[in-house]
Coordinates of C-alpha atoms in Angstrom, one line a residue:
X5 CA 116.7 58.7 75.5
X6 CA 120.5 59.4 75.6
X7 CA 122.0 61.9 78.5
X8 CA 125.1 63.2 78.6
X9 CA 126.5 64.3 82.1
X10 CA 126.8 68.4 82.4
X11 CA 128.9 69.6 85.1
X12 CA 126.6 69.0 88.1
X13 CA 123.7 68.4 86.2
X14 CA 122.5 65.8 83.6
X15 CA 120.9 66.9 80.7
X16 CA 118.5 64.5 79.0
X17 CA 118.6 64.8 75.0
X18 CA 115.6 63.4 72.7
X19 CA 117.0 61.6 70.4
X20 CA 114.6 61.9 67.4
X21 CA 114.8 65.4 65.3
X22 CA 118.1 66.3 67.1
X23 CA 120.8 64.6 65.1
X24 CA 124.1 66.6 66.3
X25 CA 123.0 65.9 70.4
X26 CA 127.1 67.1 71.0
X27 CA 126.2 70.3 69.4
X28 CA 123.3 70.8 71.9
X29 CA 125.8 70.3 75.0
X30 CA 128.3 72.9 73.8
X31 CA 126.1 75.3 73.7
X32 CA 124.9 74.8 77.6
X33 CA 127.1 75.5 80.1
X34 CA 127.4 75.8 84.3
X35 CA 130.8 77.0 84.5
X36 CA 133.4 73.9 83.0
X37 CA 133.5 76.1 79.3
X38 CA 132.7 79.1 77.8
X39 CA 130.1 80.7 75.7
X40 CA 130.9 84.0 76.0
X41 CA 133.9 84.5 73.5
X42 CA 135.1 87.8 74.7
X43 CA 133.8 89.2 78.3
X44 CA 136.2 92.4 78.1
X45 CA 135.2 95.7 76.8
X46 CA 138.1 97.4 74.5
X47 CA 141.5 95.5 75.5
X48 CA 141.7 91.9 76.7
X49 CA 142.8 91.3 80.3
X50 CA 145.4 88.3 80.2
X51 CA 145.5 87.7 83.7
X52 CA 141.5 87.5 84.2
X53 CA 141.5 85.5 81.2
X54 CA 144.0 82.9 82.7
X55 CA 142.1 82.7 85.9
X56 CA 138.7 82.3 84.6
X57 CA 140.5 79.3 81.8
X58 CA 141.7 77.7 85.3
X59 CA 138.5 78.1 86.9
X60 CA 136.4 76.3 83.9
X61 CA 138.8 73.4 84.1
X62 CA 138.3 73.0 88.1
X63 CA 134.8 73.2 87.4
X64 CA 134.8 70.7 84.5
X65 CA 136.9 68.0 87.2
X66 CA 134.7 69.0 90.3
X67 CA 136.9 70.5 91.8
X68 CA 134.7 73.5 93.1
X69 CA 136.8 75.2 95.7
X70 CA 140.0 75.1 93.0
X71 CA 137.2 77.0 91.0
X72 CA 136.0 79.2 93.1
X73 CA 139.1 80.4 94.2
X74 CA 140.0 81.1 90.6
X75 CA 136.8 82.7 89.8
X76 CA 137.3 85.0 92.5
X77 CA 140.7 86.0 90.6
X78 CA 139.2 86.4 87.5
X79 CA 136.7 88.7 89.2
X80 CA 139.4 90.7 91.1
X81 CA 141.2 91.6 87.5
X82 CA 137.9 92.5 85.8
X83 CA 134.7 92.5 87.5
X84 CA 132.8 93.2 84.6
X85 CA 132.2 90.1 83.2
X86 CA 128.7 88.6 83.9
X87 CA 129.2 85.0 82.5
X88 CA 132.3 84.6 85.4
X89 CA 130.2 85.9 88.0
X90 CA 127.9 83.3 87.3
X91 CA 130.5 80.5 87.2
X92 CA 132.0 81.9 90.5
X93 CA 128.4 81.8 92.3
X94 CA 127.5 77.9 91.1
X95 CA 131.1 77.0 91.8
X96 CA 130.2 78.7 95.5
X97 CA 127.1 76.1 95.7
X98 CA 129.5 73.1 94.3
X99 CA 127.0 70.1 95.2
X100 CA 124.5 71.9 97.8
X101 CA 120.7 71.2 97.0
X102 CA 119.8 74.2 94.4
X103 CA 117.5 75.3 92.8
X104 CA 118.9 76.0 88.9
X105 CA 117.4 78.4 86.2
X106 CA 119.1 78.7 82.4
X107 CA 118.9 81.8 80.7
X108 CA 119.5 81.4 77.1
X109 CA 120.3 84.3 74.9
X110 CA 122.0 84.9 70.9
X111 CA 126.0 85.0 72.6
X112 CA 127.7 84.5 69.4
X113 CA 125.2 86.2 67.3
X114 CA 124.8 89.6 69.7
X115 CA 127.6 89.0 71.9
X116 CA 126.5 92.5 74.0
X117 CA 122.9 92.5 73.5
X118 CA 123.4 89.0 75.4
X119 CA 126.0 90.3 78.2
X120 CA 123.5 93.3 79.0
X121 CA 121.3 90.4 79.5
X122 CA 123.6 88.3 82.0
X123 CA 124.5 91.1 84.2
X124 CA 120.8 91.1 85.1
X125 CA 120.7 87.5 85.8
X126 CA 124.2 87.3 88.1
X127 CA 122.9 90.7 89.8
X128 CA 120.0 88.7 91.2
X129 CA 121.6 85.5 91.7
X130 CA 124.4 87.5 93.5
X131 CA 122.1 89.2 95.3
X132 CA 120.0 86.5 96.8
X133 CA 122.8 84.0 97.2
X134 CA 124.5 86.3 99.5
X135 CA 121.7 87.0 101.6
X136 CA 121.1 83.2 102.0
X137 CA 119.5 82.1 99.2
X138 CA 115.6 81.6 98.3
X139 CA 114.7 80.1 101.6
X140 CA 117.8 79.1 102.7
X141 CA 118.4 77.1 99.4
X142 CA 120.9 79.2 96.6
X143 CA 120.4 79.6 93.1
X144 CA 122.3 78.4 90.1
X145 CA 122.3 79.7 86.8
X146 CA 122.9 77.6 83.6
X147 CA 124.1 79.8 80.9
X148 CA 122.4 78.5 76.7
X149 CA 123.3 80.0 73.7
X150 CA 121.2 80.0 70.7
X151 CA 122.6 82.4 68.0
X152 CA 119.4 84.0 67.6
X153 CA 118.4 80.5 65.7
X154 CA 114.8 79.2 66.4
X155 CA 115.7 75.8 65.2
X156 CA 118.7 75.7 68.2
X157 CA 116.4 77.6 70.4
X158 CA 114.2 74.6 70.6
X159 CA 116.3 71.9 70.5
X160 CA 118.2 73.6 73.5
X161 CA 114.5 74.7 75.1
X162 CA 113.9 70.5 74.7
X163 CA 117.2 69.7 76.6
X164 CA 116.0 72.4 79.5
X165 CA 112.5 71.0 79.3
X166 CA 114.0 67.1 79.8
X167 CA 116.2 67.7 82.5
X168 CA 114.1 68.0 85.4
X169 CA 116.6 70.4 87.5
X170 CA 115.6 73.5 85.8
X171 CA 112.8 75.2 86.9
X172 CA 112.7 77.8 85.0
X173 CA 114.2 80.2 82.3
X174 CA 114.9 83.6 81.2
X175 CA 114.6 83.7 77.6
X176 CA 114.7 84.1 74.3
X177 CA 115.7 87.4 73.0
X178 CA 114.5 88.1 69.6
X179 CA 110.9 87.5 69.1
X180 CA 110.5 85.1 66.3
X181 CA 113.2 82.7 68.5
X182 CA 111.1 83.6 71.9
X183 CA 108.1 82.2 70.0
X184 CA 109.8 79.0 68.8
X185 CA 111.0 77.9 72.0
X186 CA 108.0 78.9 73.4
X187 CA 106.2 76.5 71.4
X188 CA 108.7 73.7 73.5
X189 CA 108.4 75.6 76.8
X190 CA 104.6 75.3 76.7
X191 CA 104.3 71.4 75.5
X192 CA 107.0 70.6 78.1
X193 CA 104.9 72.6 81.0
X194 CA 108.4 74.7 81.8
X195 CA 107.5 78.5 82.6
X196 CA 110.3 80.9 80.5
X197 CA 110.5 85.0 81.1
X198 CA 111.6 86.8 78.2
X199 CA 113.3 90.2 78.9
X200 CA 113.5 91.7 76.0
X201 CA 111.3 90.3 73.1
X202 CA 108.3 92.5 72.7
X203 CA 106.6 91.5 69.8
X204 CA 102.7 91.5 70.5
X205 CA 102.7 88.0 68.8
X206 CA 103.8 86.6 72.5
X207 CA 100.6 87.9 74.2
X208 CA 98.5 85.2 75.0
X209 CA 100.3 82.9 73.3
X210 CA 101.5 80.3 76.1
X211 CA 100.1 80.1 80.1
X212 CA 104.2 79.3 80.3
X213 CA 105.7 82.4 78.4
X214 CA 106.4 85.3 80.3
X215 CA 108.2 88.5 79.5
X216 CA 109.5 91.1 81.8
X217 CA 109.4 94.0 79.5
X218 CA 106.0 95.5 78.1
X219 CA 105.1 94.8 74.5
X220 CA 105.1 96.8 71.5
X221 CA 102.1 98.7 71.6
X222 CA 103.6 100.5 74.8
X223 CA 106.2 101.8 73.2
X224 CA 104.7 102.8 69.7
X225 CA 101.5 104.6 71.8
X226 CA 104.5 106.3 73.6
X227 CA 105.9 107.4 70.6
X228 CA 103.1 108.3 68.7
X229 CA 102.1 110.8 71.6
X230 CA 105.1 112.1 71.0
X231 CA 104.8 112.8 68.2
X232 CA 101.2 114.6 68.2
X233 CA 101.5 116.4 71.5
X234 CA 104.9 117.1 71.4
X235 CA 106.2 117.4 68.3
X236 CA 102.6 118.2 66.9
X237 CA 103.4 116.4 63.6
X238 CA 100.7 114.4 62.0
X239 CA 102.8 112.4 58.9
X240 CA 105.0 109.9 59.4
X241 CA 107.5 107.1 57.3
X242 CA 108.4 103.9 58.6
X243 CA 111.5 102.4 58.4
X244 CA 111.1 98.3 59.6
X245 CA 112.6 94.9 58.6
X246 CA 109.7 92.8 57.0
X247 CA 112.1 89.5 57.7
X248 CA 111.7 90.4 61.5
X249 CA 108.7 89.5 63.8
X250 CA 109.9 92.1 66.2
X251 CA 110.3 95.0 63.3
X252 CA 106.7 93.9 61.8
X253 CA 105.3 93.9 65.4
X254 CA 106.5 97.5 66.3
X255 CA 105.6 98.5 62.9
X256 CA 102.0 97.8 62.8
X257 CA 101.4 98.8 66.5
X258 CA 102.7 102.3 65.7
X259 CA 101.0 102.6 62.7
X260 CA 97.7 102.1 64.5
X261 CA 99.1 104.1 67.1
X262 CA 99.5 107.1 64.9
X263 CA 96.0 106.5 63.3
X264 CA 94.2 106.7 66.6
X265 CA 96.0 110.1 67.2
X266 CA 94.4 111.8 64.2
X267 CA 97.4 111.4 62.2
X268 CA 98.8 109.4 59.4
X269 CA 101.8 106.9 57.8
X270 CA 102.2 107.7 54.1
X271 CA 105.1 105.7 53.5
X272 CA 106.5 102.1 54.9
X273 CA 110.0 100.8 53.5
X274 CA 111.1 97.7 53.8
X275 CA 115.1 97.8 54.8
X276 CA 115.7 93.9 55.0
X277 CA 117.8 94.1 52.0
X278 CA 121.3 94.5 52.7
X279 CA 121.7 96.1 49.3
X280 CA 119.0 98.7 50.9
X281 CA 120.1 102.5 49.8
X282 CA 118.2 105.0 51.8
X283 CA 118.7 108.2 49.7
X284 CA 115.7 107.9 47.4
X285 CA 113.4 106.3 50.1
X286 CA 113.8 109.4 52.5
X287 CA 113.1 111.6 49.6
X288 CA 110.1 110.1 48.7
X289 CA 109.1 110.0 52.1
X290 CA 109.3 113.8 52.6
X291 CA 107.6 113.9 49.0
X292 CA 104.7 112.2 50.6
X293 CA 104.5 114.6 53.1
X294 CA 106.1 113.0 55.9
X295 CA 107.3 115.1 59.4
X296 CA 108.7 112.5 61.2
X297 CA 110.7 109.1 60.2
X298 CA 110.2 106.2 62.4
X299 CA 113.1 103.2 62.5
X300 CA 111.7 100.5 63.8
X301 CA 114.9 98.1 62.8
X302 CA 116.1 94.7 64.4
X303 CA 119.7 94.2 65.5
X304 CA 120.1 92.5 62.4
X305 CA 119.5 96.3 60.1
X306 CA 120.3 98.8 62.4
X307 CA 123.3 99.8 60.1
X308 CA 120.8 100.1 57.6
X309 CA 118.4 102.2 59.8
X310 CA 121.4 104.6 61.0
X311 CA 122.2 105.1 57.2
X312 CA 118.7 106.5 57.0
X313 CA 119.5 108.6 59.9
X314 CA 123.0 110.0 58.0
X315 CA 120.3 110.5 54.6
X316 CA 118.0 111.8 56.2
X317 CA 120.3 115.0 57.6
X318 CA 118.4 116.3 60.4
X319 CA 115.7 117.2 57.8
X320 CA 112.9 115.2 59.3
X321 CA 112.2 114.2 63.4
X322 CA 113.7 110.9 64.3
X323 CA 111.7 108.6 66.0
X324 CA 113.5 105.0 67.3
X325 CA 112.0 101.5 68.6
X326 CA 114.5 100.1 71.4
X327 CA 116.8 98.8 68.8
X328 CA 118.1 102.4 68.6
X329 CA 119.1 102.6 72.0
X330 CA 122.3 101.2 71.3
X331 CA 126.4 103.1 71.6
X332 CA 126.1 102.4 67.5
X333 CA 123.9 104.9 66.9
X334 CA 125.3 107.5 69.1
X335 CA 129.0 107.1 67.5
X336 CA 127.8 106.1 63.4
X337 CA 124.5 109.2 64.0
X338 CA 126.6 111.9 66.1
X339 CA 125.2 114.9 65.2
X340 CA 122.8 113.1 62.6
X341 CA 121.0 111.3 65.3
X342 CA 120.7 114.7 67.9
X343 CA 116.8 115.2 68.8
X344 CA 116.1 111.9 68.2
X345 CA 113.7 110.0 70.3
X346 CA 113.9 106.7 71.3
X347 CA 111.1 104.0 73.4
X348 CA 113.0 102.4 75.9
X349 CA 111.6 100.5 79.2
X350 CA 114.2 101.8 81.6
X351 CA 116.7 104.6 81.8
X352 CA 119.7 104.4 84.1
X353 CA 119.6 108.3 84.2
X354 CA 116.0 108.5 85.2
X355 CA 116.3 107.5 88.8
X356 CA 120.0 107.4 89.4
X357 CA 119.8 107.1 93.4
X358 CA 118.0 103.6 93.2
X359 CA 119.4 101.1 94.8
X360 CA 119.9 99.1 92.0
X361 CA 121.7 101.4 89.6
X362 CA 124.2 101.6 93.1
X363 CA 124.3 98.3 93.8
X364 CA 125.0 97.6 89.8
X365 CA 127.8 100.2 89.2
X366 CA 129.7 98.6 92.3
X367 CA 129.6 95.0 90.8
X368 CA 130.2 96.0 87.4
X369 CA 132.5 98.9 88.0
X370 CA 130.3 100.3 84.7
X371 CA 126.7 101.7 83.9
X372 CA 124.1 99.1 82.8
X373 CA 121.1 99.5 80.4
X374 CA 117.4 98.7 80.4
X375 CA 118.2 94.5 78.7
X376 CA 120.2 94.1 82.5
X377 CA 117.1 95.5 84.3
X378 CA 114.4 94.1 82.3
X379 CA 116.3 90.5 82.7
X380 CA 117.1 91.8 86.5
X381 CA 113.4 92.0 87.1
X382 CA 113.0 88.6 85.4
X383 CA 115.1 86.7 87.6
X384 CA 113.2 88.8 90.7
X385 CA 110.3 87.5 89.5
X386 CA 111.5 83.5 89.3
X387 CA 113.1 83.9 92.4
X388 CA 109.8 85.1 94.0
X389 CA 108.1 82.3 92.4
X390 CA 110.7 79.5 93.8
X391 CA 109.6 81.3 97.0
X392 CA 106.2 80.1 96.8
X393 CA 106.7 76.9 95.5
X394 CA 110.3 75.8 94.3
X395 CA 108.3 72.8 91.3
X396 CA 108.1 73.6 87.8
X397 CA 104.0 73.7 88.0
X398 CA 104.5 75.8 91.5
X399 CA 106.6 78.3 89.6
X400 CA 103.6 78.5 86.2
X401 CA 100.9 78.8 89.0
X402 CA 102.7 81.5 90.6
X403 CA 103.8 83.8 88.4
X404 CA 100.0 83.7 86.6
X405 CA 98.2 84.3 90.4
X406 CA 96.4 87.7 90.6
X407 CA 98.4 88.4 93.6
X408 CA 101.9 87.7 92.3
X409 CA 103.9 90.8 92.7
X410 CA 108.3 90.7 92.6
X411 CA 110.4 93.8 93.4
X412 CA 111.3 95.1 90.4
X413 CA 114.0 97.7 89.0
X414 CA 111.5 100.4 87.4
X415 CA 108.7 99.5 90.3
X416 CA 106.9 95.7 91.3
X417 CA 106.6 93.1 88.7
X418 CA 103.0 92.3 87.6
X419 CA 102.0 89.7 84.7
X420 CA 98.5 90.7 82.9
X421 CA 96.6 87.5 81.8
X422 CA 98.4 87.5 78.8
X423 CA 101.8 86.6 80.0
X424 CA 102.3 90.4 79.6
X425 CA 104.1 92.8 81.9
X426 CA 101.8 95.7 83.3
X427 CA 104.7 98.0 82.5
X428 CA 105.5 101.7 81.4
X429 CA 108.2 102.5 78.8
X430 CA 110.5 105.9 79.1
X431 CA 111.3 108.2 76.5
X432 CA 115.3 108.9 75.5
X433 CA 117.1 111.7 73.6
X434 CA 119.7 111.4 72.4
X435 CA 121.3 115.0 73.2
X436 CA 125.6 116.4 72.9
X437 CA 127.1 115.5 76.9
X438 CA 130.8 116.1 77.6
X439 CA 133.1 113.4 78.7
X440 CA 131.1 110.3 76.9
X441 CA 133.0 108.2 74.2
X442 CA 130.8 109.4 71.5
X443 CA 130.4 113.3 72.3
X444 CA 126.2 112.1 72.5
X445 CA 124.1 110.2 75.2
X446 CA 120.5 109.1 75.8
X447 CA 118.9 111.1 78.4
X448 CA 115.2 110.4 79.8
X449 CA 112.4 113.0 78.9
X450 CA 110.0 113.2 82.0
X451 CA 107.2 112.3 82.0
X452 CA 104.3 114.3 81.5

């Protein structure tokens, strides 16, 4: 074994099948660099970026009060900026006893799929740190990035699995990388909570993989209910990315979905290709009799699935996985993309007296969506399971018990046998509001 000294944690590195071990170790990081290129929405902020630069260097020489202080600046110019709050809490605990999770998401690769992600984790860390930690001991956060790569995801899930300070993760994002590092997680005995892959691939797959979100076949029996009660359309075409476990997943689940209902997919196109030209797929969709298109893209098409949406016209119903739920579609669809409805777990409009969506718009000074709640609820549920027994095995054993329950953002955190959230998904549409940046927004349908 070689290790390379981390901040305030050593990091063990197998040597064999990980040649570039340097490569591995910029990608991990407690607060002495950064990972997240760009924190800032719209125009950079000099001044927090100068005090966060001095705060990474304080952290990198020990010097945690220097870094603290610094952080708090940073902070002070422009709170909404996860990664730093994160920093400014583990410079806070300096060289206490901790206990430390990693969250590891694709920062370079989705740079705000992945901060969505972090705001969940610092709310909670935040949150419990403040009111004296999990049994008087506080909570650090080491921050991985993976670029959405399941070859980096496990080489960086073997450096969390050999260093015997974490004791948990929140993790991956996309499926396909979720299930790589999974494959690590599980040999190495290290419990990891996804909140955001869904792909029904992950159920049952590892007693040490997790997810905070429900899977696929929540959503696409949501939709396709939709669809016949609501919409009382039978026919449907599928837009999905055959290159994508996550796309193929959501895919197959709603066709299923929609066969159960009594009604039917004529048509499923393939949109992997960036090449893909949607004008003569619609057509032939609506040729086959389709009512209803659904997109059921990754990150990695969803320009190609809002081109279908400009295509298609407003011609056909729109139906969206969670993909869709992104500011993209409301600014490239517009009025395109009006009536269209979209499986998400968690609306910040459908209950927005909780305490969380309060407690979140004063620490961001901005409105979150359901990747900082699902990943919110995930570090609830780690944190409740350091509660009960702050040891790697403790943490497993926990979070599988029948009578685990966390307090979570869109009600209690339960895990099914198979690793599964026993969750609900909510219904968006996307409808014209006054005074957004786009002229559209997402609002919740209730629920029957």
């Amino acid at each position: 074994y070689s290790w390379q000294t981390l901040g305030a944690i050593d990091f063990y590195f197998l040597s064999v099948n990980q040649p570039d071990q340097s490569n591995i170790q910029a990608r991990i990081s407690l607060g002495e660099k950064p990972l997240v290129k760009t924190e800032e929405v719209g125009t950079p902020n000099l001044q927090f970026q100068a005090a966060k630069q001095q705060g990474m260097q304080a952290m990198a020489a020990g010097d945690y009060d220097k870094a603290m202080s610094n952080f708090e600046v940073a902070i002070r110019k422009y709170p909404n900026a996860p990664e730093t709050l994160i920093y400014l809490n583990n410079a806070r605990i300096g060289n206490q006893k901790s206990y430390t999770i990693a969250v590891a998401g694709p920062i370079a690769t989705d740079p705000d799929g992945t901060l969505a992600i972090l705001r969940g984790v610092a709310q909670a860390q935040d949150e419990i740190n403040k009111t004296g930690g999990i049994n008087g001991v506080p909570l650090k956060v080491a921050i991985t990035s993976d670029d959405q790569n399941p070859d980096t995801a496990k080489q960086i899930a073997s450096a969390l699995v050999n260093n015997p300070e974490i004791l948990g993760v929140i993790g991956h994002s996309a499926s396909s990388v979720t299930l790589a590092a999974g494959e690590v997680y599980n040999s190495g005995k290290l419990a990891a909570i996804s909140a955001v892959s869904t792909s029904v691939k992950l159920s049952n797959f590892s007693p040490y993989v997790f997810r905070s979100v429900p899977n696929d076949a929540f959503s696409a029996r949501a939709l396709a209910n939709y669809m016949n009660t609501q919409l009382k359309k039978q026919n449907a075409a599928v837009f999905y990315n055959s290159k994508s476990d996550y796309s193929k997943s959501l895919r197959t689940e709603f066709v299923t979905a929609v066969s159960l209902g009594g009604g039917q997919v004529v048509d499923e196109i393939d949109i992997s290709n960036p090449d893909f030209n949607p004008a003569t797929p619609v057509q032939q969709a609506i040729e086959r009799g389709a009512q209803v298109l659904f997109l059921a893209p990754n990150p990695a098409v969803l320009n190609q699935a809002l081109e279908v949406v400009k295509v298609n016209g407003k011609r056909l119903s729109l139906l969206g996985g969670d993909v869709m739920y992104s500011p993209k579609t409301l600014e490239k669809g517009a009025e395109n993309a009006v009536e269209m409805v979209v499986a998400v777990f968690w609306d910040i409009d459908s209950n927005p007296q909780s305490d969380f969506v309060r407690k979140s718009k004063a620490l961001w000074n901005a409105e979150v969506n359901w990747r900082t709640a699902m990943a919110y609820d995930g570090t609830q549920a780690l944190i409740e399971a350091l509660k009960r027994n702050p040891t790697r095995a403790g943490v497993q054993e926990a979070l599988s018990a029948s009578d685990f329950v966390a307090p979570g953002v869109s009600g209690s955190i339960r895990f099914l046998r198979s690793g599964d959230r026993n969750g609900s998904v909510q219904l968006v549409k996307i409808l014209p509001k006054q005074n957004t940046s786009s002229g559209y927004d997402f609002l919740p349908i209730p629920s029957n």
